[in-house]
Short mmCIF file of C-alpha atoms in Angstrom, two decimals:
data_model
loop_
_atom_site.label_atom_id
_atom_site.label_comp_id
_atom_site.label_asym_id
_atom_site.label_seq_id
_atom_site.Cartn_x
_atom_site.Cartn_y
_atom_site.Cartn_z
CA MET A 1 -42.30 -42.82 -37.62
CA LYS A 2 -44.21 -43.33 -34.36
CA ILE A 3 -44.30 -46.86 -32.97
CA PHE A 4 -46.65 -48.16 -30.28
CA ILE A 5 -44.76 -50.28 -27.75
CA ASP A 6 -46.33 -51.51 -24.52
CA GLY A 7 -48.96 -48.80 -24.23
CA LYS A 8 -47.06 -45.74 -25.40
CA PHE A 9 -45.74 -44.19 -28.57
CA CYS A 10 -42.06 -43.69 -29.22
CA SER A 11 -39.99 -42.62 -32.17
CA GLU A 12 -38.44 -45.16 -34.50
CA ARG A 13 -35.06 -44.18 -33.11
CA ASP A 14 -36.13 -44.80 -29.51
CA ALA A 15 -37.87 -48.14 -30.17
CA LYS A 16 -35.88 -50.93 -28.52
CA VAL A 17 -36.12 -54.70 -28.18
CA SER A 18 -34.04 -56.43 -25.55
CA VAL A 19 -31.52 -59.03 -26.69
CA PHE A 20 -33.13 -61.24 -24.03
CA ASP A 21 -36.62 -60.99 -25.56
CA HIS A 22 -37.83 -64.50 -26.32
CA GLY A 23 -39.23 -63.25 -29.62
CA LEU A 24 -35.66 -62.55 -30.69
CA LEU A 25 -33.99 -65.51 -28.99
CA TYR A 26 -36.52 -68.21 -29.87
CA GLY A 27 -38.96 -66.70 -32.38
CA ASP A 28 -41.50 -67.00 -29.59
CA GLY A 29 -44.33 -64.68 -30.51
CA VAL A 30 -47.04 -63.92 -33.02
CA PHE A 31 -47.61 -61.26 -35.64
CA GLU A 32 -50.31 -60.05 -37.96
CA GLY A 33 -49.94 -57.94 -41.09
CA ILE A 34 -52.81 -55.56 -41.88
CA ARG A 35 -53.50 -53.05 -44.64
CA ALA A 36 -55.25 -49.71 -44.33
CA TYR A 37 -56.88 -48.14 -47.37
CA ASN A 38 -58.14 -44.57 -47.50
CA GLY A 39 -57.87 -44.28 -43.71
CA ARG A 40 -59.81 -47.47 -42.95
CA VAL A 41 -58.22 -50.66 -41.66
CA PHE A 42 -59.19 -53.65 -43.80
CA LYS A 43 -60.98 -56.38 -41.78
CA LEU A 44 -59.51 -55.14 -38.49
CA LYS A 45 -61.68 -57.32 -36.25
CA GLU A 46 -60.84 -60.46 -38.24
CA HIS A 47 -57.11 -59.69 -38.09
CA ILE A 48 -57.22 -59.06 -34.35
CA ASP A 49 -59.22 -62.25 -33.79
CA ARG A 50 -56.60 -64.21 -35.74
CA LEU A 51 -53.76 -62.61 -33.74
CA TYR A 52 -55.39 -63.69 -30.47
CA SER A 53 -56.11 -67.16 -31.85
CA SER A 54 -52.45 -67.55 -32.84
CA ALA A 55 -51.34 -66.37 -29.39
CA LYS A 56 -53.68 -68.83 -27.70
CA ALA A 57 -52.19 -71.67 -29.78
CA ILE A 58 -48.75 -71.01 -28.27
CA LEU A 59 -50.09 -70.23 -24.77
CA LEU A 60 -49.18 -66.54 -25.04
CA LYS A 61 -51.46 -64.18 -23.14
CA ILE A 62 -51.66 -60.81 -24.87
CA PRO A 63 -51.70 -58.06 -22.21
CA LEU A 64 -54.22 -55.93 -24.14
CA SER A 65 -57.89 -56.61 -24.76
CA HIS A 66 -59.17 -56.98 -28.32
CA ALA A 67 -60.59 -53.45 -28.11
CA GLN A 68 -57.30 -52.01 -26.84
CA MET A 69 -55.38 -53.74 -29.65
CA MET A 70 -57.77 -52.38 -32.27
CA LYS A 71 -57.47 -48.89 -30.77
CA ALA A 72 -53.65 -49.10 -30.72
CA THR A 73 -53.67 -50.12 -34.40
CA VAL A 74 -55.90 -47.24 -35.48
CA GLU A 75 -54.05 -44.72 -33.28
CA THR A 76 -50.68 -45.77 -34.73
CA ILE A 77 -51.95 -45.09 -38.23
CA ARG A 78 -53.33 -41.71 -37.16
CA ALA A 79 -50.16 -40.79 -35.25
CA ASN A 80 -48.20 -41.33 -38.46
CA LYS A 81 -50.73 -39.30 -40.51
CA LEU A 82 -51.24 -42.07 -43.03
CA ARG A 83 -54.27 -43.19 -44.99
CA ASP A 84 -52.84 -46.06 -47.02
CA CYS A 85 -50.30 -48.27 -45.30
CA TYR A 86 -49.23 -51.67 -44.07
CA VAL A 87 -49.32 -52.26 -40.31
CA ARG A 88 -47.49 -55.04 -38.48
CA LEU A 89 -48.73 -56.11 -35.04
CA VAL A 90 -46.11 -58.03 -33.08
CA VAL A 91 -46.51 -59.72 -29.71
CA THR A 92 -43.45 -61.44 -28.27
CA ARG A 93 -43.16 -63.63 -25.22
CA GLY A 94 -41.03 -60.86 -23.72
CA VAL A 95 -37.83 -60.75 -21.73
CA GLY A 96 -36.98 -63.82 -19.71
CA ASN A 97 -34.03 -65.92 -18.68
CA LEU A 98 -32.28 -68.15 -21.18
CA HIS A 99 -33.24 -71.37 -19.43
CA GLY A 100 -36.91 -70.72 -18.73
CA LEU A 101 -38.70 -70.65 -22.03
CA ARG A 102 -42.21 -69.29 -21.41
CA PHE A 103 -41.61 -68.70 -17.72
CA ASN A 104 -41.14 -65.39 -15.94
CA CYS A 105 -41.71 -63.37 -19.10
CA ARG A 106 -43.88 -60.30 -19.64
CA PRO A 107 -45.28 -60.24 -23.20
CA GLU A 108 -44.47 -57.16 -25.26
CA VAL A 109 -46.87 -55.62 -27.78
CA SER A 110 -45.64 -53.53 -30.71
CA VAL A 111 -47.59 -51.88 -33.51
CA LEU A 112 -45.40 -50.84 -36.39
CA GLU A 113 -46.55 -48.86 -39.39
CA LEU A 114 -44.73 -49.72 -42.57
CA THR A 115 -45.59 -48.00 -45.81
#
C-alpha cells in the first residue's frame, strides 16, 4: 500500500508517526473518512470542506490548500490502483514538546487508503 505523508508517497512499511506527535499524545488532530466508488470519490469537495472546518474549530492550520488535499486524495487512490475503497485523511498537530500543547508544532498530513 502507498501512503501519502507530508507531500510524498511511501510504503506502508516506511510510514512512521513520531511518538511525540500531538495526534498520538493528545488526540490533537482531525480526520475524515471518504469512500470511492468505481474510481470516483464520493462528495470529495464536501468532505474536504468538512475536514478544514474541523481543523479551524481546533485552531489547526492544514499545510495544504483544499485543491492540494483533493489532489493528494485522488492520487493516493490511483497510486494504489483501486476503484472502490475507503480513504482516511488524517491531519495531526504534529511533533512538539510535551509541555507546549499547540505550540512549536508542524502539522502532519496523511492520506491512507483502506479497503
